[in-house]
Amino acid sequence: MTSELRSARYGAVLTFVLAGLMVGTMTVRIPALTDKLGLTEATVGTILLVWGLGALVTMQSMRRVMARVGSRAVLRAGGPLTALGLIGVAFAPNLPLLLVAVAFFGMAFGMVDVAMNAQGSAVEQAYGRPLMNGMHAGWCVGAISAGALGSLAIAAGLPFTANVALVGLVSLPVMALLGRTYLPESPASATDTGGRRRMPPIVYLLGAIMFFAFMVEGTVADWNGLYLRDELGAPEAVAALGYPVFEVGMLVARLTGDRLRARFGVRGMLTVSGLATAGFFSTVLLAPAALVAVAAMFFVGLGVATISPLTLSLAGTATDAPGPAIAQAGAMGYAGLLLGPVVIGYLSHATSLHTALGIAVVLGLLIAGASRLLPGHEPSQVTPLPVREPAEAAA
């Protein structure tokens, strides 16, 4: 193993950590943002929608860009731009400028999300063994850190602008420095036409599985607290525990997911993950008390955590260059992240929140069923590490 390859792995993991930290910092301080600008809940929903649509539009356009320039170039530009976008969100003085900053932040993050997964796939293939779950664990570390730092900032009386700007200002130079660690594209990727041609069918199947999984994640993130409080009568402090407990479950699963994949393969893991998601979310819905539901959220996190890393990793092996296929699967997945909470909202209005959340059980079963359509044997993970010229290595 070369020091270059080791640095590329650490650089990819740190990119996931910083991405989770920056996105998590904005979401954790949303209550402070509403106080700063006097926003209503509907306006907050619009802000989050603008951010998500910005990310989704960029992801969908990344196929051609990734095929042309590769993940290293996109990350070198997108990483610092994401930090600048977060700084813009911090200093936005009114709603119109905030919407502009949030759209910019979302679009820059869309670049980073696709490219860091493509870079992770390149590192994984160069290592010749599964690594993607461990990289996505970095996102969980960043998101959990954002929550912890946000709580400390609140306790210290640090306002929204100072907290968010500080994270952005620290992330900006770190993202720039990480640009030196990323792997270049393999020579075969330089002529790949993945940005213009139709993807292999397996990419769309993986995108559908990721769509279902992200619908579950979005449902948990946006609705579990309200369910615990309004349906199970939990105090606000207990209701707030649902999502952090879910994230801890995801972190544990992702830290062990690569070893499990090496033993059981992607199809077996995805099938079990779908069934576990359905089973444990059923436990949440059948729980007689809030604390039982909170405990079950840990196991829902365990179930759903490895689905997106596994699908993105396998998508990265479907074409000569990982970037375009990952961009396609990722865009489909994030559509689910945006659509899931909206569907739950309409269904809960028509029926009840308890009934609407049953869709997560159905999604888990769909994941398990769709996973059986995947091939039984994975492509080889081994790809020769490109050799840099001395001048390029110093760049």
C-alpha positions in Angstrom: 0.0 0.0 0.0 1.5 3.4 -1.0 1.4 6.5 1.1 -0.5 8.2 -1.8 -3.3 5.6 -1.5 -3.4 5.9 2.2 -3.7 9.7 2.0 -6.4 9.3 -0.6 -8.4 7.1 1.8 -8.0 9.5 4.7 -8.8 12.5 2.5 -12.0 10.8 1.2 -13.2 10.0 4.8 -12.5 13.5 6.0 -14.4 14.9 3.1 -17.4 12.9 4.2 -16.9 14.1 7.8 -16.8 17.8 6.7 -19.8 17.4 4.4 -21.8 16.0 7.3 -20.6 18.7 9.6 -21.5 21.6 7.3 -25.0 20.3 6.4 -25.7 19.2 9.9 -24.6 22.6 11.3 -27.2 24.4 9.1 -30.0 22.0 10.1 -29.2 21.9 13.8 -29.4 25.7 14.0 -32.6 26.1 12.1 -34.5 27.2 15.2 -32.0 30.0 15.8 -32.4 30.9 12.1 -36.1 31.3 12.5 -35.6 33.6 15.5 -33.0 35.6 13.6 -35.2 36.4 10.6 -38.6 35.8 12.1 -39.5 32.9 9.8 -42.6 30.8 9.9 -42.6 27.0 9.7 -43.9 27.2 6.1 -41.0 29.4 5.2 -38.5 27.0 6.8 -40.0 24.3 4.7 -39.5 26.4 1.6 -35.8 27.0 2.6 -35.2 23.3 3.0 -36.9 22.6 -0.3 -34.8 25.2 -2.1 -31.6 23.6 -0.6 -32.7 20.1 -1.6 -33.7 21.1 -5.1 -30.4 22.9 -5.6 -28.5 19.8 -4.6 -30.8 17.6 -6.8 -30.4 19.7 -9.9 -26.6 19.7 -9.6 -26.5 15.9 -9.0 -28.6 15.3 -12.1 -26.2 17.5 -14.2 -23.1 15.8 -12.8 -23.1 12.8 -15.2 -21.6 14.7 -18.0 -19.3 16.8 -15.8 -18.0 13.7 -14.0 -17.4 11.9 -17.3 -15.4 14.8 -18.6 -13.3 16.0 -15.6 -13.6 13.3 -12.9 -14.2 13.4 -9.2 -10.9 15.0 -8.2 -11.5 18.2 -10.1 -15.1 18.5 -9.0 -14.1 18.1 -5.3 -11.3 20.6 -5.6 -13.9 23.1 -6.7 -17.0 21.9 -4.9 -15.5 21.5 -1.5 -14.4 25.2 -1.0 -17.6 26.4 -2.7 -19.8 24.4 -0.2 -17.9 26.1 2.7 -18.4 29.5 1.0 -22.1 28.7 0.6 -22.5 27.9 4.3 -20.8 31.2 5.2 -23.3 32.9 2.9 -26.1 31.3 4.8 -24.6 32.5 8.0 -24.5 36.1 7.0 -27.7 36.4 4.9 -29.5 39.4 6.4 -33.0 38.8 5.0 -35.1 36.0 3.4 -34.4 36.8 -0.3 -30.7 36.7 0.2 -31.0 33.7 2.4 -32.8 31.8 -0.4 -30.0 32.7 -2.8 -27.4 31.5 -0.3 -29.2 28.3 0.5 -29.6 27.5 -3.2 -25.9 28.1 -3.8 -25.1 26.0 -0.7 -27.3 23.2 -2.0 -25.9 23.2 -5.5 -22.3 23.2 -4.2 -23.1 20.4 -1.9 -24.7 18.4 -4.8 -21.3 18.6 -6.5 -19.5 17.4 -3.4 -21.9 14.6 -2.7 -21.6 13.0 -6.1 -17.9 13.5 -6.4 -17.0 12.3 -2.9 -18.9 9.1 -3.5 -17.1 8.7 -6.9 -13.8 9.4 -5.2 -14.7 6.8 -2.5 -15.4 4.3 -5.2 -12.1 5.0 -6.9 -10.3 4.5 -3.6 -12.2 1.4 -2.8 -11.4 -0.2 -6.1 -7.7 0.8 -5.7 -7.6 -0.9 -2.3 -9.3 -4.0 -3.7 -11.7 -4.4 -0.8 -15.0 -2.8 0.5 -14.5 0.6 2.1 -17.6 2.7 1.2 -19.5 2.0 4.4 -16.6 3.3 6.5 -16.5 6.5 4.4 -20.2 7.0 5.0 -19.6 6.5 8.7 -17.6 9.7 8.4 -20.8 11.5 7.4 -22.4 10.2 10.6 -19.5 11.4 12.6 -19.8 14.9 11.0 -23.5 15.0 11.5 -23.3 13.9 15.2 -20.4 16.4 15.7 -22.6 19.2 14.3 -25.3 18.3 16.8 -22.8 18.3 19.7 -21.1 21.6 18.6 -24.5 23.2 18.0 -25.6 22.2 21.5 -22.4 23.7 23.0 -22.9 26.9 20.9 -26.5 27.2 22.2 -25.3 26.7 25.8 -22.6 29.3 25.3 -25.1 31.8 23.9 -23.4 31.8 20.4 -25.8 33.2 17.8 -26.7 31.5 14.5 -24.4 33.7 12.5 -21.3 33.1 14.6 -21.8 29.4 15.0 -22.5 28.7 11.3 -19.9 31.1 10.0 -17.2 29.6 12.2 -17.9 26.1 10.9 -17.7 27.4 7.3 -14.5 29.3 7.9 -12.8 26.3 9.4 -14.0 24.0 6.7 -12.9 26.3 3.8 -9.1 25.8 4.1 -9.4 22.2 5.2 -11.5 21.4 2.1 -8.9 23.2 0.0 -6.0 21.2 1.5 -7.9 17.9 1.0 -7.8 18.6 -2.7 -4.2 17.4 -2.7 -5.1 13.9 -1.4 -7.6 12.9 -4.0 -6.9 10.2 -6.6 -6.8 11.1 -10.3 -9.1 9.2 -12.7 -7.8 6.1 -14.4 -6.7 6.5 -18.0 -9.7 4.5 -19.2 -12.0 7.1 -17.7 -10.7 9.9 -19.7 -12.6 8.7 -22.8 -15.6 7.4 -21.1 -18.9 8.6 -22.5 -21.0 7.8 -19.5 -22.3 11.4 -19.4 -24.0 11.0 -22.7 -25.2 7.4 -23.1 -27.8 5.5 -21.2 -26.6 3.8 -18.1 -26.7 0.0 -17.7 -30.1 -1.2 -16.2 -28.4 -2.2 -12.9 -27.7 1.5 -12.2 -31.4 2.4 -12.4 -32.2 -0.6 -10.2 -29.7 0.6 -7.6 -31.1 4.1 -7.9 -34.5 2.8 -7.1 -33.3 0.9 -4.1 -31.5 4.1 -2.9 -34.7 6.1 -3.6 -36.6 3.7 -1.2 -33.9 3.9 1.5 -33.6 7.7 1.3 -37.4 8.0 1.7 -37.1 6.1 4.9 -34.2 8.3 6.1 -36.1 11.5 5.2 -39.2 10.2 7.0 -37.3 9.5 10.2 -35.5 12.8 10.1 -38.6 15.0 9.6 -41.4 13.1 11.3 -40.1 10.8 14.1 -40.0 13.6 16.7 -43.6 14.7 15.9 -44.7 11.1 16.1 -43.1 10.5 19.4 -44.6 13.7 20.9 -48.0 13.7 19.4 -48.9 10.0 18.9 -47.0 8.5 21.9 -47.2 11.5 24.3 -43.4 11.8 24.8 -42.1 15.0 26.4 -40.1 17.3 24.1 -36.8 16.1 25.5 -37.6 12.5 24.9 -39.0 13.1 21.4 -35.8 14.9 20.5 -33.8 11.7 21.2 -35.3 9.7 18.3 -33.2 11.1 15.4 -29.8 11.1 17.3 -30.4 7.5 18.4 -31.2 6.6 14.8 -27.9 8.3 13.7 -25.9 6.3 16.3 -27.4 3.1 14.9 -26.4 4.2 11.4 -22.9 4.9 12.6 -22.5 1.5 14.2 -23.7 -0.3 11.1 -21.5 1.7 8.8 -18.4 1.0 10.9 -19.0 -2.7 10.6 -20.6 -2.8 7.1 -17.5 -3.2 5.0 -16.5 -6.4 6.9 -20.0 -7.8 6.6 -20.1 -7.0 2.8 -16.8 -8.9 2.3 -18.4 -11.9 3.9 -22.1 -11.8 2.7 -22.0 -9.7 -0.5 -24.2 -6.8 -1.5 -27.3 -8.7 -2.5 -27.5 -10.6 0.8 -26.8 -7.5 2.9 -29.4 -5.3 1.1 -32.0 -8.0 1.4 -31.4 -8.4 5.2 -31.2 -4.6 5.5 -34.6 -4.1 3.8 -36.3 -6.7 6.0 -34.7 -5.3 9.2 -35.8 -1.8 8.3 -39.4 -3.1 7.8 -39.4 -5.2 10.9 -37.9 -2.6 13.3 -40.0 0.3 11.9 -43.0 -2.0 12.6 -41.8 -2.1 16.2 -41.7 1.7 16.3 -45.3 1.8 15.2 -46.4 -0.9 17.6 -44.5 0.4 20.6 -46.6 0.9 23.7 -44.4 3.7 25.0 -42.1 6.4 23.7 -38.9 5.0 25.2 -39.6 1.6 23.4 -40.0 3.5 20.1 -36.8 5.5 20.7 -34.9 2.3 21.4 -36.3 0.7 18.2 -35.1 3.7 16.2 -31.5 2.6 16.9 -32.3 -0.7 15.2 -34.0 1.1 12.3 -30.7 3.0 11.9 -28.8 -0.3 11.9 -31.1 -1.6 9.2 -31.1 1.3 6.7 -27.6 2.6 7.2 -25.7 0.4 4.8 -28.1 0.6 1.9 -27.0 3.9 0.3 -23.2 3.1 0.7 -23.7 -0.4 -0.8 -25.8 0.9 -3.8 -23.4 3.7 -4.6 -20.4 1.4 -4.3 -21.9 -1.2 -6.7 -23.0 1.6 -9.1 -19.4 2.8 -9.2 -18.4 -0.6 -10.7 -21.1 -0.6 -13.4 -19.3 1.6 -15.9 -15.7 2.4 -16.7 -15.8 5.6 -14.7 -17.6 5.6 -11.4 -18.7 9.3 -11.5 -21.6 9.2 -14.1 -23.2 6.1 -12.7 -23.0 7.4 -9.1 -24.4 10.7 -10.2 -27.4 8.9 -11.7 -28.1 6.7 -8.7 -27.4 9.5 -6.3 -29.9 11.8 -8.0 -32.6 9.1 -7.9 -31.8 8.6 -4.2 -32.1 12.2 -3.2 -35.4 12.5 -5.0 -36.6 10.0 -2.4 -35.1 12.1 0.4 -37.1 15.1 -0.8 -40.3 13.2 -1.7 -40.6 11.0 1.4 -41.4 13.7 4.0 -43.9 15.3 1.6 -45.7 12.0 1.0 -45.9 11.4 4.7 -47.4 14.9 5.2 -50.2 14.4 2.7 -51.0 10.9 3.9 -51.0 12.0 7.5 -53.4 14.8 6.6 -55.7 12.3 4.8 -55.5 9.6 7.5 -53.2 9.9 10.5 -49.5 10.2 11.2 -49.4 6.7 12.6 -51.0 5.3 9.4 -48.8 7.4 7.1 -45.6 6.2 8.7 -46.5 2.7 7.7 -45.1 3.6 4.3 -41.6 3.1 5.8 -42.5 -0.6 6.4 -43.6 -1.0 2.8 -40.4 0.7 1.6 -38.3 -1.7 3.6 -40.0 -4.6 1.9 -39.5 -3.0 -1.5 -35.8 -2.7 -0.8 -35.6 -6.4 0.1 -37.6 -7.4 -3.0 -35.7 -5.2 -5.4 -32.3 -6.5 -4.0 -33.1 -10.0 -5.1 -33.0 -8.8 -8.7 -29.3 -7.8 -8.3 -26.6 -10.2 -9.6 -25.3 -12.8 -7.1 -21.7 -12.1 -7.8 -20.1 -8.6 -7.6 -17.6 -7.2 -10.1 -14.0 -7.3 -9.0 -13.1 -4.4 -6.8 -9.5 -4.3 -7.9 -8.4 -1.4 -10.2 -4.8 -0.4 -10.7 -3.8 2.8 -9.0 -2.9 5.5 -11.6 0.7 6.6 -11.5 1.1 10.3 -11.2 3.9 12.3 -12.9 6.2 14.0 -10.4 4.9 17.4 -11.4 1.3 16.3 -10.9 2.0 14.7 -7.5 3.3 18.0 -6.3 0.3 20.0 -7.6 
